[in-house]
mmCIF file of C-alpha atoms in Angstrom:
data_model
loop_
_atom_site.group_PDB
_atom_site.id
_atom_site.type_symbol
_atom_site.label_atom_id
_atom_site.label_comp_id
_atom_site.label_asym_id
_atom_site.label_seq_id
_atom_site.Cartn_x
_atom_site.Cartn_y
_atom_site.Cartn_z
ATOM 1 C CA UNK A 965 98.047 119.333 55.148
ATOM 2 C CA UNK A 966 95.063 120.412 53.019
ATOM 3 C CA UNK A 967 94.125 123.047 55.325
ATOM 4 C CA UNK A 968 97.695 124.620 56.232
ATOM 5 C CA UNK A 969 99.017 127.730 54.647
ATOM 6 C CA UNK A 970 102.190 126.699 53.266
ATOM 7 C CA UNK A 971 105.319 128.811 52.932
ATOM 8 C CA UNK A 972 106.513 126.946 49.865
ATOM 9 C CA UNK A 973 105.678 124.550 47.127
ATOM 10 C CA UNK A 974 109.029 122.522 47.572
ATOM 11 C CA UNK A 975 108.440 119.013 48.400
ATOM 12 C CA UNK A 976 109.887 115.597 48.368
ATOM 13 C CA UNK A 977 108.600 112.214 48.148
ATOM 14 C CA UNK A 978 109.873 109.112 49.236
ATOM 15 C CA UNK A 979 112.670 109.107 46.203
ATOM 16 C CA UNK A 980 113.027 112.947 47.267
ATOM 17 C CA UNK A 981 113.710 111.948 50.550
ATOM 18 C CA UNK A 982 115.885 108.943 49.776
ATOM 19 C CA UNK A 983 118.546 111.543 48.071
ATOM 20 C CA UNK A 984 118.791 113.857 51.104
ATOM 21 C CA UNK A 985 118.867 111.275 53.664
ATOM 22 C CA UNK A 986 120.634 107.521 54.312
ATOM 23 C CA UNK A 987 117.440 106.109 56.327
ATOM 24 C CA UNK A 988 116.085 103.284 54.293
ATOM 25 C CA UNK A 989 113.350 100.599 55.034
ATOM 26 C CA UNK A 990 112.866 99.303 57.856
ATOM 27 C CA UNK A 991 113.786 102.591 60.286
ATOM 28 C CA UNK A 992 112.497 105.562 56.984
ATOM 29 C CA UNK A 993 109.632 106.793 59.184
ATOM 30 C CA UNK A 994 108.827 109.633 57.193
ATOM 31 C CA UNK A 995 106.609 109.774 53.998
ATOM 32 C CA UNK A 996 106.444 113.113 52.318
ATOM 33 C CA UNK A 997 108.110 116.650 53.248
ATOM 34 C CA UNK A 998 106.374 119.405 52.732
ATOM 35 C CA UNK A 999 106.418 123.131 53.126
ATOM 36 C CA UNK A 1000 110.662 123.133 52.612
ATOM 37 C CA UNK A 1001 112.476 125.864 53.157
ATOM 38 C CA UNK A 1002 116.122 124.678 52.963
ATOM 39 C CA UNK A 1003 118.611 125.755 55.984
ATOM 40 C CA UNK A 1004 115.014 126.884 57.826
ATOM 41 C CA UNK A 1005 111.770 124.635 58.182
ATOM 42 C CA UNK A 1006 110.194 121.669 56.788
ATOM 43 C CA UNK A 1007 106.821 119.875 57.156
ATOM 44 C CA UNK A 1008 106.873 115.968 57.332
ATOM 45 C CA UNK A 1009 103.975 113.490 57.182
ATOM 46 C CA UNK A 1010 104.014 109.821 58.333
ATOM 47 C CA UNK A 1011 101.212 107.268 58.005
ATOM 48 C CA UNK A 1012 101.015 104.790 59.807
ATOM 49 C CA UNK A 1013 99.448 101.401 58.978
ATOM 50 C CA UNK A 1014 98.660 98.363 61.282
ATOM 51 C CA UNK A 1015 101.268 96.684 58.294
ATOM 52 C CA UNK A 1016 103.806 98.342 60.181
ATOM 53 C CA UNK A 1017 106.026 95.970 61.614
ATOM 54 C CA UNK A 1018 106.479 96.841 65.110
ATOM 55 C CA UNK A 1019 102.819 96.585 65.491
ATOM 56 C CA UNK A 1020 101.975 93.269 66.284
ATOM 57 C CA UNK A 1021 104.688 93.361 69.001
ATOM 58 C CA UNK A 1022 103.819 96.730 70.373
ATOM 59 C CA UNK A 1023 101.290 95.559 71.837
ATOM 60 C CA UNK A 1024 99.580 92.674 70.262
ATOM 61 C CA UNK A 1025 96.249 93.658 71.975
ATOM 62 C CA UNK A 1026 96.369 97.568 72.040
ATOM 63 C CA UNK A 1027 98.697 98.673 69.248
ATOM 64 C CA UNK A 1028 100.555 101.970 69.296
ATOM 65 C CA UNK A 1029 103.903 103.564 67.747
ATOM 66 C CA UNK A 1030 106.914 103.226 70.095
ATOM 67 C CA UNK A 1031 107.963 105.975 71.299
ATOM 68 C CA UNK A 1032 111.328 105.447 70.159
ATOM 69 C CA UNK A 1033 109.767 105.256 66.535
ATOM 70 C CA UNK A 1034 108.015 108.825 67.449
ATOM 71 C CA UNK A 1035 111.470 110.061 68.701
ATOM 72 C CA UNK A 1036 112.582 109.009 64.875
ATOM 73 C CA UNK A 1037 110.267 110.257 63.165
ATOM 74 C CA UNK A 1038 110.975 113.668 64.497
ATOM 75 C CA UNK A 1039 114.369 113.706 63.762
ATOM 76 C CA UNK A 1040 114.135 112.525 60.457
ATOM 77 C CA UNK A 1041 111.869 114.718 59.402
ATOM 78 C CA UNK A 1042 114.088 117.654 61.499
ATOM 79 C CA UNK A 1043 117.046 116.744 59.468
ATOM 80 C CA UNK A 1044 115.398 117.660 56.081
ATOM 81 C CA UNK A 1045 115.717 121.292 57.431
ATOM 82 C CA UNK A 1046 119.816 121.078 56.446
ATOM 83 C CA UNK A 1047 119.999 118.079 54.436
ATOM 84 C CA UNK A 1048 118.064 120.047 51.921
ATOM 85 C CA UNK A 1049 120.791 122.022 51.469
ATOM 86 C CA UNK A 1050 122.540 121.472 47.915
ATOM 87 C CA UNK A 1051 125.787 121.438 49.833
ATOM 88 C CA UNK A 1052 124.354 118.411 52.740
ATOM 89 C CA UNK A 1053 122.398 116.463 50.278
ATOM 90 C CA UNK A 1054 122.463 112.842 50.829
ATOM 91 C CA UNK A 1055 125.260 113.247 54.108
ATOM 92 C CA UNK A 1056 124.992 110.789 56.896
ATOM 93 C CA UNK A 1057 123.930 112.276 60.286
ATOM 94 C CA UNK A 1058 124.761 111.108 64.102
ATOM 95 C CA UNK A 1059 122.414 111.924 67.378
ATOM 96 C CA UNK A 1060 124.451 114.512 69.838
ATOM 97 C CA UNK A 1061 121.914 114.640 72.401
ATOM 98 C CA UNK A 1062 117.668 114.954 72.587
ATOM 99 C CA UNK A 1063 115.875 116.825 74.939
ATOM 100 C CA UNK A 1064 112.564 118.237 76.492
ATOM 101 C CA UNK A 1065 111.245 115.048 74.744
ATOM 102 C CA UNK A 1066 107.132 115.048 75.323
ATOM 103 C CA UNK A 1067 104.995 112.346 74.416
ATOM 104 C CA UNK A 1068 101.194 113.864 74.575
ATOM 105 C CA UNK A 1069 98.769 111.144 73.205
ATOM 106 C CA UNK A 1070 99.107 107.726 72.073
ATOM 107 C CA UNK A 1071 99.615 107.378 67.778
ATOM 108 C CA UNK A 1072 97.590 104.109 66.917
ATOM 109 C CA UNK A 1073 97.060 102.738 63.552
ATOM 110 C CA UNK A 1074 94.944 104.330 60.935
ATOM 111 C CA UNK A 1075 96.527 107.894 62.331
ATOM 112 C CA UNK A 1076 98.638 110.161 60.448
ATOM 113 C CA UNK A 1077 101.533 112.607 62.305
ATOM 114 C CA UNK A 1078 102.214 115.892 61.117
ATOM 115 C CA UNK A 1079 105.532 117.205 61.890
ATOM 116 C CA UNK A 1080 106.719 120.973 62.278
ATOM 117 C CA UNK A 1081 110.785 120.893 62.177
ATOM 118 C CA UNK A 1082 112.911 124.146 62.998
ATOM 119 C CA UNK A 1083 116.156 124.348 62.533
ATOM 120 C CA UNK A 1084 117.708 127.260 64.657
ATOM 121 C CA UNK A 1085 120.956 126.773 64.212
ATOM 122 C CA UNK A 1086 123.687 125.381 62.082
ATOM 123 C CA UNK A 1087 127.109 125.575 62.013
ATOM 124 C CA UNK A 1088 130.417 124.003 61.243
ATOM 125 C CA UNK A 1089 128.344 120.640 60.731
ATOM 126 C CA UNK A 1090 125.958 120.449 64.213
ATOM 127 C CA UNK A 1091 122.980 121.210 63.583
ATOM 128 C CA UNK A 1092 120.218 122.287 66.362
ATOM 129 C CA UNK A 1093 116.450 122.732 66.537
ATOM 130 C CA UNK A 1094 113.343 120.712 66.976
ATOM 131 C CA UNK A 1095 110.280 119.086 65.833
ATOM 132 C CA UNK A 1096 106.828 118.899 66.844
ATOM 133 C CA UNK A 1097 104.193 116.305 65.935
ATOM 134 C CA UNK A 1098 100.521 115.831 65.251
ATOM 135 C CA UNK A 1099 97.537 113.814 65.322
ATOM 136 C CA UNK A 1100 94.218 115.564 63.975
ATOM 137 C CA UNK A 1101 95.369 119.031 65.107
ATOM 138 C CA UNK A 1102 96.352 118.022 68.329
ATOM 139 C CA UNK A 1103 100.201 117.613 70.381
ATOM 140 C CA UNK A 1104 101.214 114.331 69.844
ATOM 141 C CA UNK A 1105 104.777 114.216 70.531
ATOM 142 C CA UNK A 1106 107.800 116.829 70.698
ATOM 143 C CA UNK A 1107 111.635 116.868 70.819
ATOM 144 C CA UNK A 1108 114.906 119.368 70.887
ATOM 145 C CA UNK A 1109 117.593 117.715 68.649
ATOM 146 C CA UNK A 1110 121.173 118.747 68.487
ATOM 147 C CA UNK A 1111 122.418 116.619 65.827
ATOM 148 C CA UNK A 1112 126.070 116.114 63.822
ATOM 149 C CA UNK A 1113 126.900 115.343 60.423
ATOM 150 C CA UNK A 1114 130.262 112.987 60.775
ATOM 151 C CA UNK A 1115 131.887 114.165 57.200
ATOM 152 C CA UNK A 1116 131.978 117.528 57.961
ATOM 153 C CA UNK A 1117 133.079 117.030 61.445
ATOM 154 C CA UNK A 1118 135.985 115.545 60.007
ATOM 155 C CA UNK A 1119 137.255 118.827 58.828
ATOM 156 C CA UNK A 1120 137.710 120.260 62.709
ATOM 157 C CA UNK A 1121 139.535 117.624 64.510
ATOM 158 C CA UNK A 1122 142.605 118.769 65.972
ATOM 159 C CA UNK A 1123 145.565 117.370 65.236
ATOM 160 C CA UNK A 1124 146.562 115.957 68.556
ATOM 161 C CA UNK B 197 139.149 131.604 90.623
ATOM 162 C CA UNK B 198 139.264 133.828 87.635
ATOM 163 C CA UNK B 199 135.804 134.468 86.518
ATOM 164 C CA UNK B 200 136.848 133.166 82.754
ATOM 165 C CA UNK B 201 138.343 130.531 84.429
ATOM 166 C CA UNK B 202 135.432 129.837 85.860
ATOM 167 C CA UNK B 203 133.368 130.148 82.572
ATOM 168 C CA UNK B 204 136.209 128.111 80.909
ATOM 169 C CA UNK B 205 136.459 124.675 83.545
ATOM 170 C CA UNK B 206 131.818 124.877 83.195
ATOM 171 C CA UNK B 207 132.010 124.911 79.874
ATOM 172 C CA UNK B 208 133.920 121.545 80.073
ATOM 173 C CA UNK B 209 132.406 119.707 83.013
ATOM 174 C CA UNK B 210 129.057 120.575 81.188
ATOM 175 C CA UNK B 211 130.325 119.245 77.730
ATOM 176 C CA UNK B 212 132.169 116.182 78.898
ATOM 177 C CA UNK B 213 130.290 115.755 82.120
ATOM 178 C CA UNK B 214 133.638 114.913 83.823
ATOM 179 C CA UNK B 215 134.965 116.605 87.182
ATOM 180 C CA UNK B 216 136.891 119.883 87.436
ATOM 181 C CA UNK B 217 139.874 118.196 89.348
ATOM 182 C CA UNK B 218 140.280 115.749 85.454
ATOM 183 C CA UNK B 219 140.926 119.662 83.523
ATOM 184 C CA UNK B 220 144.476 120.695 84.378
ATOM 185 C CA UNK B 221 145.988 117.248 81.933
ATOM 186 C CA UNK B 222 143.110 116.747 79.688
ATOM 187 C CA UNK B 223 143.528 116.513 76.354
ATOM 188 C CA UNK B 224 141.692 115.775 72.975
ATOM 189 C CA UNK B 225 140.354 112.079 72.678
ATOM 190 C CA UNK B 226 142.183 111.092 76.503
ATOM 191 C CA UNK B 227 138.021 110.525 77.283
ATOM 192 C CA UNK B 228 135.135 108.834 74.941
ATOM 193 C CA UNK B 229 133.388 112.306 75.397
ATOM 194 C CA UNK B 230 136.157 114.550 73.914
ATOM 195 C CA UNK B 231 135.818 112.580 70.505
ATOM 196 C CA UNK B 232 134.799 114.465 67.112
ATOM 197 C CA UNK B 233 131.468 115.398 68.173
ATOM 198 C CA UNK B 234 132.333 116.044 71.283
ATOM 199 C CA UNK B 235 135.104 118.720 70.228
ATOM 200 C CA UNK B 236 132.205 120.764 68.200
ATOM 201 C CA UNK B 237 129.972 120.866 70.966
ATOM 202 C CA UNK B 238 132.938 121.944 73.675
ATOM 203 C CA UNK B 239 133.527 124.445 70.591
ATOM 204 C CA UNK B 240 129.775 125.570 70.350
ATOM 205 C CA UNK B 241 129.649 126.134 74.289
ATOM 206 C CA UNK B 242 132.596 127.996 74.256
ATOM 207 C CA UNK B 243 131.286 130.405 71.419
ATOM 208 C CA UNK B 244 128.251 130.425 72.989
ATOM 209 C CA UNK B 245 129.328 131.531 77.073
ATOM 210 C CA UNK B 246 132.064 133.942 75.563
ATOM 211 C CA UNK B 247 130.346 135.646 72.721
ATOM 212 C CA UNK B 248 133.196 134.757 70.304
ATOM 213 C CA UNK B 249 133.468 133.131 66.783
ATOM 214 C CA UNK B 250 136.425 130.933 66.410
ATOM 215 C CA UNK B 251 138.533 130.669 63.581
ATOM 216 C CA UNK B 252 138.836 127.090 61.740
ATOM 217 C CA UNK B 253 142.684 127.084 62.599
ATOM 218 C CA UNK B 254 141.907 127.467 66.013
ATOM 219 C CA UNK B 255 138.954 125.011 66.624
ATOM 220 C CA UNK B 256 141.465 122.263 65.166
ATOM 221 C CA UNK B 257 144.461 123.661 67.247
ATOM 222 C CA UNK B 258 142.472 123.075 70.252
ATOM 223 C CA UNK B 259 143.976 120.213 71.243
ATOM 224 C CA UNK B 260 143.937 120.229 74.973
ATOM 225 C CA UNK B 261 142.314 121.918 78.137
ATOM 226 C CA UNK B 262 146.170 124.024 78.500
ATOM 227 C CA UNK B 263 146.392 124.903 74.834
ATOM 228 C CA UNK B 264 142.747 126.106 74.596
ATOM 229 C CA UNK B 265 143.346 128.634 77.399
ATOM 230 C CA UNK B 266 146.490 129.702 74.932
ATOM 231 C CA UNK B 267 143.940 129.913 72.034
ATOM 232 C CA UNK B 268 141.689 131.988 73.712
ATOM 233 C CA UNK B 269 143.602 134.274 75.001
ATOM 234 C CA UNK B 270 143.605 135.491 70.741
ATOM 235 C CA UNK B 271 140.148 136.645 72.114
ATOM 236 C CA UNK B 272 140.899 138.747 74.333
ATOM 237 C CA UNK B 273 140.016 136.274 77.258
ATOM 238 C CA UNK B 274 142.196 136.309 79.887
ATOM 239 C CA UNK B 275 143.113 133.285 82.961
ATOM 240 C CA UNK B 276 145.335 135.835 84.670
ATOM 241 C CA UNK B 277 143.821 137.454 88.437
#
């Protein structure tokens, strides 16, 4: 983070984060955003600590982050891009599909992931893009999301 | 086939995933896939392979595979040969 050139000062930390998005403890797997620039990008960071829970099961003699914990992390961090938005603040959000999901290098404890989120598109509450993470500079893990927010999906359904 | 047609029946295989010969009856929340979210992606796809921007009237009029041809047809897409 220290070495990036940021496009903005707006950041939020895990309170921050807490407003814009219904993931609480034990599945929030993102500790700061960074970099925000609502209905466009965001930065994310996660640490992660051999306190983790899903360490000592995965695997007790080699630990790593599931990959279905590097999936999240991605997509929590990729739905700060609208739920940043005044208007999407604090809105529940549903998976529609993932794709072109890459997993480059094992994450281990002691490492911290730096994810780049894009949204390119939102509209009429589905949101697409994608996120891309980190380890010391290098691809860790990657992901397209196309992803729905229920409440305003509401609005559209026909009438049958 | 109709090339719109064409353009049309994809557009709902690829959302729902379901064969062509299920189109001609289908209708909004008959399959799991044509739920809420499903609707807005169908929506999205259409937008998307016929360069249009529905209205809001029309995305929730849309309730069936017959009724969105109707719709459409606003749009200057035609099923005819």
């Amino acid at each position: 983070m220290n070495n990036e050139s940021l496009q903005s000062d707006l950041s939020f930390d895990i309170p921050g984060i807490k407003q814009c998005q219904q993931n609480r403890y034990p599945l929030l797997f993102v500790d700061r955003i960074y970099d925000v620039i609502p209905g466009v990008s965001v930065k994310g960071i996660k640490c992660f600590s051999y306190n983790e829970w899903f360490f000592p099961a995965h695997f007790e003699d080699e630990p790593s982050v599931p990959g279905f914990i590097q999936i999240e992390t991605l997509v929590q961090t990729f739905i700060m891009t609208f739920l940043t938005l005044d208007e999407h603040k604090g809105k529940k959000t549903n998976f529609v599909s993932i794709d072109n999901v890459k997993f480059r290098r094992m994450i281990i404890p002691g490492e911290q992931l730096i994810i780049h989120a894009k949204l390119d598109f939102f509209r009429r509450g589905i949101a697409k893009g994608y996120a891309e993470g980190f380890v010391d500079n290098q691809p860790a893990c990657r992901a397209d999301f196309v992803v729905a927010l229920p409440d305003i999906l509401r609005s559209f359904k026909p009438s049958n | 086939m109709n090339e719109n047609l064409k353009i049309y029946n994809s557009a709902f295989v690829e959302s729902f995933g379901i064969p062509e010969s299920q189109l001609s009856v289908l209708k909004y929340q008959d399959i799991i896939e044509w739920d809420s979210v499903g609707h807005m992606g169908l929506m999205a796809n259409l937008e998307e392979v016929f360069k249009i921007e529905m209205e809001i009237d029309d995305i929730i009029d849309f309730s069936s595979y017959n009724k969105g041809k109707e719709i459409l047809s606003k749009y200057n897409i035609s099923f005819n040969e």
